[in-house]
Amino acid sequence: MKIIVIGAGAAGMMCAGHAAELGYSVDIFEKNNIVGKKIRITGKGRCNMTNASDPQEHIDNTPGNPYFMYSALYKFTPDDTVKLIESLGVPTKVERGKRVFPVSDKAEDVAKALQKYMKNGGVRLHIDSTVKDIIIENGEAKGILLEDGKKYMADAVVVATGGLSYPGTGSTGDGYKFAKKAGHTVTPLLPSLVPLKSDDWFCAELMGLSLRNTAITVKNSSGKTVYKDFGEMLFTHFGISGPMILSASRYLLNRFDEDFTVYIDMKPALDMKTLDTRLLRDFEKYINKDMKNALNDLLPQKMIPVIISLSGIDENKKIHDITKEERRRLCELIKALPVHVTGTTGLNEAIVTSGGVNTDEIDPSTMESKKVKRLYFAGEVLDVDAYTGGFNLQIAFSTGYTAAEGLEANK
């Protein structure tokens, strides 16, 4: 059986490699001049390839159509991902939050390992090859047409073209076009796992400041809590970013017709009373100092002028003159620094795309289209997406593997 895979990213290479392992004749077409272009920039160039948790935990971290992933995640588990990558010569390590990285901290090692996986199976790789259309005859996928006019015929076609996020990596929505032409519904495409913009002046002042062991609470204009998290975040010139914020963005998505505020708790281990006691202790130590010089033990240096400014306290006021009310305002800001959110930075900076080929129209046990026989979809092109932490790459690997297994039905 001849198989064509469109897109040499995580899902495409996994599918091609495993299909070759199963004895199929496989050609994979990639529009870029290298494979795994997006893999090479994931995890800040380190590649958080999966999460060392069980399939159920992955499903719990998949807000976008989680139940579609049951079959695929049990067919090819996070543990299977680690075993495969290590068998291809890339040792791995587990970091905080069960995030799995290559020991080398080099994302390109993962991309090269998957390329090796394909090569070992005799997959024919066509780089700089842009697919223009899928050839469909009598309700079956029969092959592809390239932009240069060449046709390649096959017994099945797998679409693994990625989404719309990071379009510079080649994710320009080609798969959605193919899906629509084949009669599929494509759900609204939105940026997910993306930095958030804010109109608060102090974000630019704090640009580059990273906070760890911090908690956030996201509330709407009615004061209702809509999201909570604990971990790391970062201030940028336009707002806020970092793992916690990226996951929060998945929840907010297209809800910016509402008003949202992110409250940052810089001391989540301390309640208000304990924090006030700690502040009093610091104030006794610096009792003859100015306000601006009394918070060095409690807050990052960059944060101090912002907190003082927001509190309304004169930075030159002596500590022995600080009132109980002023101390209370400082504690409130440290426990709940409000950052008003106005939107996201868009698909160009989103790690994944939320939305895609409607999963109701795909067989979850084979990844085959229910509309067109011998046409399969895998990876980000599907309407499935997860929080940050290695879960999205696992979706790509599991769906790619499942698509290869699903070819059996058409033998």
Tab-separated table of C-alpha atoms in Angstrom:
chain	number	residue	atom	x	y	z
A	1	MET	CA	0.000	0.000	0.000
A	2	LYS	CA	1.297	3.443	-0.938
A	3	ILE	CA	0.794	6.150	1.681
A	4	ILE	CA	1.252	9.921	1.333
A	5	VAL	CA	1.723	12.093	4.419
A	6	ILE	CA	1.427	15.870	4.057
A	7	GLY	CA	3.560	17.761	6.585
A	8	ALA	CA	6.807	16.646	8.251
A	9	GLY	CA	6.084	17.963	11.720
A	10	ALA	CA	5.579	15.943	14.912
A	11	ALA	CA	2.347	14.203	13.802
A	12	GLY	CA	3.463	13.685	10.198
A	13	MET	CA	6.863	12.208	11.004
A	14	MET	CA	5.379	9.930	13.675
A	15	CYS	CA	2.746	8.716	11.216
A	16	ALA	CA	5.227	8.205	8.379
A	17	GLY	CA	7.768	6.431	10.589
A	18	HIS	CA	5.218	4.061	12.103
A	19	ALA	CA	3.470	3.405	8.768
A	20	ALA	CA	6.842	2.389	7.298
A	21	GLU	CA	7.402	0.166	10.341
A	22	LEU	CA	4.095	-1.539	9.549
A	23	GLY	CA	5.314	-2.270	6.028
A	24	TYR	CA	3.721	0.505	3.984
A	25	SER	CA	5.438	2.378	1.165
A	26	VAL	CA	5.504	5.972	2.455
A	27	ASP	CA	6.177	9.374	0.884
A	28	ILE	CA	6.096	12.491	3.069
A	29	PHE	CA	5.865	16.003	1.616
A	30	GLU	CA	7.130	19.083	3.480
A	31	LYS	CA	6.874	22.670	2.215
A	32	ASN	CA	9.914	23.813	4.263
A	33	ASN	CA	13.521	22.938	3.450
A	34	ILE	CA	13.905	21.087	6.775
A	35	VAL	CA	11.672	18.763	8.797
A	36	GLY	CA	10.235	19.581	12.213
A	37	LYS	CA	10.596	23.341	11.912
A	38	LYS	CA	8.094	23.988	14.696
A	39	ILE	CA	9.527	21.218	16.911
A	40	ARG	CA	12.879	23.021	16.759
A	41	ILE	CA	11.479	26.123	18.487
A	42	THR	CA	9.188	24.485	21.046
A	43	GLY	CA	10.004	24.810	24.740
A	44	LYS	CA	12.201	27.834	23.973
A	45	GLY	CA	14.341	25.626	21.753
A	46	ARG	CA	14.509	22.813	24.321
A	47	CYS	CA	11.433	20.819	23.193
A	48	ASN	CA	9.032	19.836	25.948
A	49	MET	CA	8.178	16.660	24.014
A	50	THR	CA	5.586	15.143	26.365
A	51	ASN	CA	4.434	15.003	29.971
A	52	ALA	CA	5.401	12.044	32.169
A	53	SER	CA	1.873	11.400	33.345
A	54	ASP	CA	-0.713	8.770	32.494
A	55	PRO	CA	-3.171	9.132	29.599
A	56	GLN	CA	-6.007	10.182	31.923
A	57	GLU	CA	-3.947	13.106	33.231
A	58	HIS	CA	-3.284	14.150	29.644
A	59	ILE	CA	-6.999	14.048	28.933
A	60	ASP	CA	-7.614	16.159	32.069
A	61	ASN	CA	-5.184	18.738	30.623
A	62	THR	CA	-6.916	18.820	27.234
A	63	PRO	CA	-9.738	21.378	27.315
A	64	GLY	CA	-10.291	21.121	23.553
A	65	ASN	CA	-12.278	17.920	22.821
A	66	PRO	CA	-10.551	15.687	25.388
A	67	TYR	CA	-12.722	12.598	24.839
A	68	PHE	CA	-11.656	12.378	21.213
A	69	MET	CA	-8.160	11.547	22.513
A	70	TYR	CA	-9.003	8.489	24.642
A	71	SER	CA	-8.281	5.852	21.993
A	72	ALA	CA	-5.170	7.576	20.616
A	73	LEU	CA	-3.565	8.277	24.023
A	74	TYR	CA	-3.986	4.678	25.123
A	75	LYS	CA	-2.679	3.398	21.762
A	76	PHE	CA	0.459	5.531	22.015
A	77	THR	CA	1.107	6.759	25.547
A	78	PRO	CA	3.503	9.419	26.892
A	79	ASP	CA	5.703	6.521	28.039
A	80	ASP	CA	5.751	5.193	24.475
A	81	THR	CA	6.921	8.608	23.253
A	82	VAL	CA	9.840	8.601	25.683
A	83	LYS	CA	10.811	5.021	24.778
A	84	LEU	CA	10.741	5.779	21.045
A	85	ILE	CA	12.777	8.992	21.274
A	86	GLU	CA	15.338	7.318	23.551
A	87	SER	CA	15.577	4.312	21.205
A	88	LEU	CA	16.519	6.798	18.486
A	89	GLY	CA	19.521	7.989	20.515
A	90	VAL	CA	18.087	10.937	22.449
A	91	PRO	CA	18.125	10.441	26.254
A	92	THR	CA	15.407	12.325	28.131
A	93	LYS	CA	14.859	13.910	31.555
A	94	VAL	CA	11.804	14.906	33.577
A	95	GLU	CA	11.542	18.399	35.051
A	96	ARG	CA	9.056	20.230	37.251
A	97	GLY	CA	5.428	19.603	36.313
A	98	LYS	CA	6.452	16.206	34.825
A	99	ARG	CA	7.629	17.981	31.677
A	100	VAL	CA	9.894	15.785	29.539
A	101	PHE	CA	12.891	17.275	27.692
A	102	PRO	CA	15.922	15.858	25.883
A	103	VAL	CA	18.926	15.735	28.248
A	104	SER	CA	20.802	17.864	25.694
A	105	ASP	CA	18.189	20.660	25.982
A	106	LYS	CA	18.279	20.794	22.175
A	107	ALA	CA	14.930	20.627	20.383
A	108	GLU	CA	16.663	19.864	17.093
A	109	ASP	CA	17.765	16.506	18.572
A	110	VAL	CA	14.103	15.468	18.772
A	111	ALA	CA	13.442	16.631	15.195
A	112	LYS	CA	16.507	14.712	13.979
A	113	ALA	CA	15.443	11.596	15.915
A	114	LEU	CA	12.053	11.586	14.175
A	115	GLN	CA	13.767	12.097	10.826
A	116	LYS	CA	15.994	9.090	11.655
A	117	TYR	CA	12.846	7.105	12.523
A	118	MET	CA	11.499	7.783	9.038
A	119	LYS	CA	14.818	7.071	7.344
A	120	ASN	CA	15.169	3.748	9.176
A	121	GLY	CA	11.843	2.674	7.669
A	122	GLY	CA	12.697	3.801	4.156
A	123	VAL	CA	10.281	6.752	4.068
A	124	ARG	CA	10.868	8.966	1.029
A	125	LEU	CA	11.155	12.590	2.157
A	126	HIS	CA	10.234	15.397	-0.282
A	127	ILE	CA	11.292	18.795	1.098
A	128	ASP	CA	10.498	22.157	-0.533
A	129	SER	CA	7.338	20.462	-1.794
A	130	THR	CA	4.103	22.388	-1.324
A	131	VAL	CA	0.910	20.404	-1.745
A	132	LYS	CA	-1.758	22.351	-3.635
A	133	ASP	CA	-4.634	19.899	-3.466
A	134	ILE	CA	-5.732	16.396	-2.490
A	135	ILE	CA	-7.039	14.267	-5.344
A	136	ILE	CA	-10.411	12.804	-4.380
A	137	GLU	CA	-12.302	10.468	-6.710
A	138	ASN	CA	-15.575	8.658	-5.996
A	139	GLY	CA	-15.428	9.617	-2.333
A	140	GLU	CA	-11.887	8.319	-1.812
A	141	ALA	CA	-8.507	10.056	-1.415
A	142	LYS	CA	-6.330	8.990	-4.343
A	143	GLY	CA	-3.273	11.208	-4.158
A	144	ILE	CA	-1.997	14.788	-4.185
A	145	LEU	CA	-1.268	17.610	-6.609
A	146	LEU	CA	1.831	19.737	-5.934
A	147	GLU	CA	2.094	23.435	-6.687
A	148	ASP	CA	4.570	22.654	-9.461
A	149	GLY	CA	1.850	20.577	-11.176
A	150	LYS	CA	3.245	17.112	-10.320
A	151	LYS	CA	0.802	14.443	-9.208
A	152	TYR	CA	1.536	11.621	-6.796
A	153	MET	CA	-1.013	8.839	-6.486
A	154	ALA	CA	-1.480	6.684	-3.383
A	155	ASP	CA	-3.836	4.340	-1.561
A	156	ALA	CA	-4.313	6.752	1.364
A	157	VAL	CA	-3.476	10.371	2.273
A	158	VAL	CA	-2.709	11.663	5.770
A	159	VAL	CA	-3.037	15.409	6.422
A	160	ALA	CA	-0.640	16.524	9.181
A	161	THR	CA	-0.097	20.136	8.159
A	162	GLY	CA	-0.313	21.783	11.609
A	163	GLY	CA	-2.511	24.733	12.501
A	164	LEU	CA	-2.162	28.497	12.108
A	165	SER	CA	0.146	29.219	15.043
A	166	TYR	CA	3.729	30.345	14.293
A	167	PRO	CA	3.020	30.690	10.541
A	168	GLY	CA	6.743	31.268	9.988
A	169	THR	CA	7.222	27.535	10.569
A	170	GLY	CA	4.948	26.711	7.646
A	171	SER	CA	1.689	26.417	9.612
A	172	THR	CA	-0.385	28.527	7.252
A	173	GLY	CA	-3.685	26.665	7.416
A	174	ASP	CA	-3.279	24.475	4.312
A	175	GLY	CA	-4.891	21.505	6.071
A	176	TYR	CA	-8.058	23.458	6.806
A	177	LYS	CA	-8.381	24.271	3.113
A	178	PHE	CA	-7.975	20.585	2.194
A	179	ALA	CA	-10.498	19.583	4.878
A	180	LYS	CA	-13.135	22.080	3.734
A	181	LYS	CA	-12.761	20.976	0.120
A	182	ALA	CA	-13.282	17.383	1.270
A	183	GLY	CA	-16.558	18.440	2.889
A	184	HIS	CA	-15.360	18.814	6.479
A	185	THR	CA	-16.402	21.471	8.960
A	186	VAL	CA	-13.580	23.591	10.391
A	187	THR	CA	-14.400	25.093	13.778
A	188	PRO	CA	-13.350	28.698	14.591
A	189	LEU	CA	-9.559	29.075	14.649
A	190	LEU	CA	-8.222	30.971	17.660
A	191	PRO	CA	-4.786	31.557	19.205
A	192	SER	CA	-4.161	29.396	22.285
A	193	LEU	CA	-1.234	29.174	24.695
A	194	VAL	CA	-0.459	32.765	23.807
A	195	PRO	CA	0.818	35.803	25.769
A	196	LEU	CA	-1.784	38.250	27.072
A	197	LYS	CA	-1.816	41.980	26.399
A	198	SER	CA	-2.500	44.568	29.086
A	199	ASP	CA	-3.061	48.321	29.135
A	200	ASP	CA	-1.466	48.695	32.591
A	201	TRP	CA	1.561	51.034	32.567
A	202	PHE	CA	3.667	48.945	34.925
A	203	CYS	CA	3.955	45.887	32.660
A	204	ALA	CA	6.475	47.695	30.459
A	205	GLU	CA	8.310	48.888	33.605
A	206	LEU	CA	8.586	45.265	34.755
A	207	MET	CA	9.559	43.899	31.312
A	208	GLY	CA	11.816	40.859	31.671
A	209	LEU	CA	10.919	40.206	35.309
A	210	SER	CA	10.174	36.521	35.860
A	211	LEU	CA	8.204	35.335	38.896
A	212	ARG	CA	8.354	31.765	40.204
A	213	ASN	CA	6.209	29.982	42.781
A	214	THR	CA	3.516	32.523	42.097
A	215	ALA	CA	-0.261	32.100	41.928
A	216	ILE	CA	-2.752	33.776	39.620
A	217	THR	CA	-6.513	34.200	39.820
A	218	VAL	CA	-8.385	35.413	36.731
A	219	LYS	CA	-11.682	37.201	37.378
A	220	ASN	CA	-14.297	38.678	35.064
A	221	SER	CA	-15.897	42.104	35.481
A	222	SER	CA	-18.481	40.617	37.870
A	223	GLY	CA	-15.676	39.479	40.174
A	224	LYS	CA	-16.265	35.809	39.377
A	225	THR	CA	-13.149	33.624	39.381
A	226	VAL	CA	-12.823	31.938	35.986
A	227	TYR	CA	-9.298	30.472	36.213
A	228	LYS	CA	-6.615	29.767	38.829
A	229	ASP	CA	-3.064	28.451	38.524
A	230	PHE	CA	0.317	28.226	40.261
A	231	GLY	CA	3.777	28.361	38.709
A	232	GLU	CA	5.877	30.740	36.619
A	233	MET	CA	5.087	33.925	34.724
A	234	LEU	CA	6.869	36.791	33.012
A	235	PHE	CA	6.211	40.482	32.419
A	236	THR	CA	6.665	41.777	28.869
A	237	HIS	CA	6.539	45.202	27.237
A	238	PHE	CA	2.960	44.489	26.108
A	239	GLY	CA	1.643	42.553	29.133
A	240	ILE	CA	2.255	39.134	30.652
A	241	SER	CA	3.492	35.725	29.503
A	242	GLY	CA	5.063	32.529	30.867
A	243	PRO	CA	3.628	29.014	31.458
A	244	MET	CA	0.788	30.025	33.820
A	245	ILE	CA	-0.361	32.849	31.574
A	246	LEU	CA	-0.231	30.688	28.429
A	247	SER	CA	-2.516	28.118	30.052
A	248	ALA	CA	-4.840	30.902	31.227
A	249	SER	CA	-5.075	32.145	27.632
A	250	ARG	CA	-6.517	28.770	26.568
A	251	TYR	CA	-9.407	29.340	28.920
A	252	LEU	CA	-10.032	32.943	27.838
A	253	LEU	CA	-9.760	32.371	24.055
A	254	ASN	CA	-12.434	34.423	22.294
A	255	ARG	CA	-14.078	35.748	25.451
A	256	PHE	CA	-12.521	39.203	25.295
A	257	ASP	CA	-15.925	40.768	24.856
A	258	GLU	CA	-15.869	40.272	28.636
A	259	ASP	CA	-13.495	42.206	30.890
A	260	PHE	CA	-10.783	40.145	32.606
A	261	THR	CA	-8.237	40.937	35.293
A	262	VAL	CA	-5.370	38.657	36.323
A	263	TYR	CA	-4.565	38.949	40.045
A	264	ILE	CA	-0.984	37.946	40.849
A	265	ASP	CA	-0.229	36.532	44.308
A	266	MET	CA	3.510	36.922	44.813
A	267	LYS	CA	3.439	35.207	48.214
A	268	PRO	CA	0.920	32.364	47.855
A	269	ALA	CA	2.392	30.483	50.828
A	270	LEU	CA	1.478	33.350	53.197
A	271	ASP	CA	-2.017	34.471	54.175
A	272	MET	CA	-2.690	38.178	54.744
A	273	LYS	CA	-2.061	37.995	58.496
A	274	THR	CA	1.244	36.123	58.113
A	275	LEU	CA	2.345	38.480	55.345
A	276	ASP	CA	1.573	41.490	57.554
A	277	THR	CA	3.661	39.949	60.369
A	278	ARG	CA	6.527	39.430	57.913
A	279	LEU	CA	6.189	43.033	56.693
A	280	LEU	CA	6.263	44.326	60.263
A	281	ARG	CA	9.458	42.361	60.924
A	282	ASP	CA	11.100	43.883	57.833
A	283	PHE	CA	9.900	47.352	58.826
A	284	GLU	CA	11.492	46.982	62.280
A	285	LYS	CA	14.743	46.059	60.563
A	286	TYR	CA	14.578	49.119	58.297
A	287	ILE	CA	12.748	51.436	60.711
A	288	ASN	CA	14.834	54.529	59.911
A	289	LYS	CA	14.977	53.913	56.153
A	290	ASP	CA	12.835	55.416	53.400
A	291	MET	CA	9.935	53.334	52.070
A	292	LYS	CA	11.764	52.690	48.783
A	293	ASN	CA	14.571	50.927	50.663
A	294	ALA	CA	12.489	48.735	52.963
A	295	LEU	CA	11.104	46.004	50.702
A	296	ASN	CA	14.354	44.492	49.400
A	297	ASP	CA	13.967	41.316	51.477
A	298	LEU	CA	10.402	40.712	50.323
A	299	LEU	CA	10.168	41.624	46.633
A	300	PRO	CA	12.310	41.590	43.487
A	301	GLN	CA	14.115	44.941	43.092
A	302	LYS	CA	12.258	45.768	39.874
A	303	MET	CA	8.885	45.238	41.545
A	304	ILE	CA	9.434	47.593	44.509
A	305	PRO	CA	8.839	51.005	42.823
A	306	VAL	CA	5.721	49.622	41.092
A	307	ILE	CA	4.165	48.305	44.302
A	308	ILE	CA	4.964	51.542	46.162
A	309	SER	CA	3.508	53.655	43.340
A	310	LEU	CA	0.302	51.574	43.180
A	311	SER	CA	-0.051	51.742	46.972
A	312	GLY	CA	-0.030	55.546	46.882
A	313	ILE	CA	2.668	55.729	49.555
A	314	ASP	CA	5.409	58.360	49.173
A	315	GLU	CA	8.576	56.428	48.360
A	316	ASN	CA	10.583	58.810	50.580
A	317	LYS	CA	8.329	58.342	53.606
A	318	LYS	CA	10.178	56.962	56.648
A	319	ILE	CA	9.231	53.456	57.713
A	320	HIS	CA	8.448	54.546	61.262
A	321	ASP	CA	5.743	56.820	59.805
A	322	ILE	CA	3.966	54.099	57.782
A	323	THR	CA	0.385	53.597	58.987
A	324	LYS	CA	-1.475	50.343	59.518
A	325	GLU	CA	-3.753	51.247	56.576
A	326	GLU	CA	-0.754	51.805	54.281
A	327	ARG	CA	0.672	48.450	55.375
A	328	ARG	CA	-2.655	46.796	54.566
A	329	ARG	CA	-2.583	48.308	51.045
A	330	LEU	CA	0.928	46.925	50.493
A	331	CYS	CA	-0.155	43.453	51.616
A	332	GLU	CA	-3.184	43.532	49.303
A	333	LEU	CA	-1.030	44.435	46.307
A	334	ILE	CA	1.525	41.735	47.095
A	335	LYS	CA	-1.263	39.157	47.428
A	336	ALA	CA	-3.345	40.359	44.465
A	337	LEU	CA	-1.526	42.644	42.021
A	338	PRO	CA	-4.193	43.396	39.382
A	339	VAL	CA	-3.256	43.224	35.689
A	340	HIS	CA	-6.086	44.224	33.347
A	341	VAL	CA	-6.112	42.022	30.246
A	342	THR	CA	-7.181	43.428	26.869
A	343	GLY	CA	-6.535	40.491	24.518
A	344	THR	CA	-3.863	38.142	23.177
A	345	THR	CA	-0.837	38.742	20.961
A	346	GLY	CA	-2.503	36.637	18.238
A	347	LEU	CA	-1.738	33.573	16.140
A	348	ASN	CA	1.761	34.729	15.214
A	349	GLU	CA	2.853	34.147	18.817
A	350	ALA	CA	0.448	31.358	19.802
A	351	ILE	CA	1.997	27.982	20.582
A	352	VAL	CA	-1.072	26.137	19.290
A	353	THR	CA	-4.281	26.776	17.399
A	354	SER	CA	-7.579	26.141	19.134
A	355	GLY	CA	-10.143	24.914	16.639
A	356	GLY	CA	-9.713	22.904	13.472
A	357	VAL	CA	-11.211	19.925	11.672
A	358	ASN	CA	-14.385	18.971	13.527
A	359	THR	CA	-13.652	15.823	15.538
A	360	ASP	CA	-17.238	14.574	15.111
A	361	GLU	CA	-16.307	13.969	11.478
A	362	ILE	CA	-13.184	11.903	12.277
A	363	ASP	CA	-13.037	8.317	13.572
A	364	PRO	CA	-11.081	8.635	16.869
A	365	SER	CA	-9.821	5.045	16.702
A	366	THR	CA	-8.272	5.403	13.218
A	367	MET	CA	-8.136	9.167	12.460
A	368	GLU	CA	-9.889	8.447	9.160
A	369	SER	CA	-12.340	10.957	7.752
A	370	LYS	CA	-15.995	9.971	7.999
A	371	LYS	CA	-16.597	12.036	4.840
A	372	VAL	CA	-13.894	10.728	2.510
A	373	LYS	CA	-12.482	7.200	2.593
A	374	ARG	CA	-8.705	6.752	2.872
A	375	LEU	CA	-8.269	10.365	4.015
A	376	TYR	CA	-6.764	10.796	7.487
A	377	PHE	CA	-6.006	13.751	9.750
A	378	ALA	CA	-3.440	14.003	12.562
A	379	GLY	CA	-1.977	16.646	14.855
A	380	GLU	CA	-2.827	20.308	15.261
A	381	VAL	CA	-5.034	20.428	12.160
A	382	LEU	CA	-7.650	18.646	14.308
A	383	ASP	CA	-9.890	20.534	16.723
A	384	VAL	CA	-7.996	19.228	19.772
A	385	ASP	CA	-5.696	21.278	21.977
A	386	ALA	CA	-4.291	21.174	25.500
A	387	TYR	CA	-2.621	23.280	28.161
A	388	THR	CA	1.118	23.905	28.212
A	389	GLY	CA	3.420	21.200	29.628
A	390	GLY	CA	4.140	18.807	26.744
A	391	PHE	CA	0.505	17.791	26.242
A	392	ASN	CA	0.125	19.233	22.733
A	393	LEU	CA	3.125	17.437	21.269
A	394	GLN	CA	1.802	14.219	22.783
A	395	ILE	CA	-1.492	14.839	20.959
A	396	ALA	CA	0.512	15.120	17.728
A	397	PHE	CA	2.453	11.913	18.415
A	398	SER	CA	-0.593	9.906	19.517
A	399	THR	CA	-2.807	10.984	16.606
A	400	GLY	CA	0.024	10.448	14.106
A	401	TYR	CA	0.643	6.940	15.446
A	402	THR	CA	-3.102	6.185	15.473
A	403	ALA	CA	-3.465	7.318	11.859
A	404	ALA	CA	-0.693	4.892	10.844
A	405	GLU	CA	-2.416	2.078	12.747
A	406	GLY	CA	-5.729	3.107	11.185
A	407	LEU	CA	-4.396	2.412	7.688
A	408	GLU	CA	-4.849	-1.297	8.459
A	409	ALA	CA	-8.602	-0.971	7.879
A	410	ASN	CA	-7.947	-0.062	4.235
A	411	LYS	CA	-5.471	-2.818	3.423
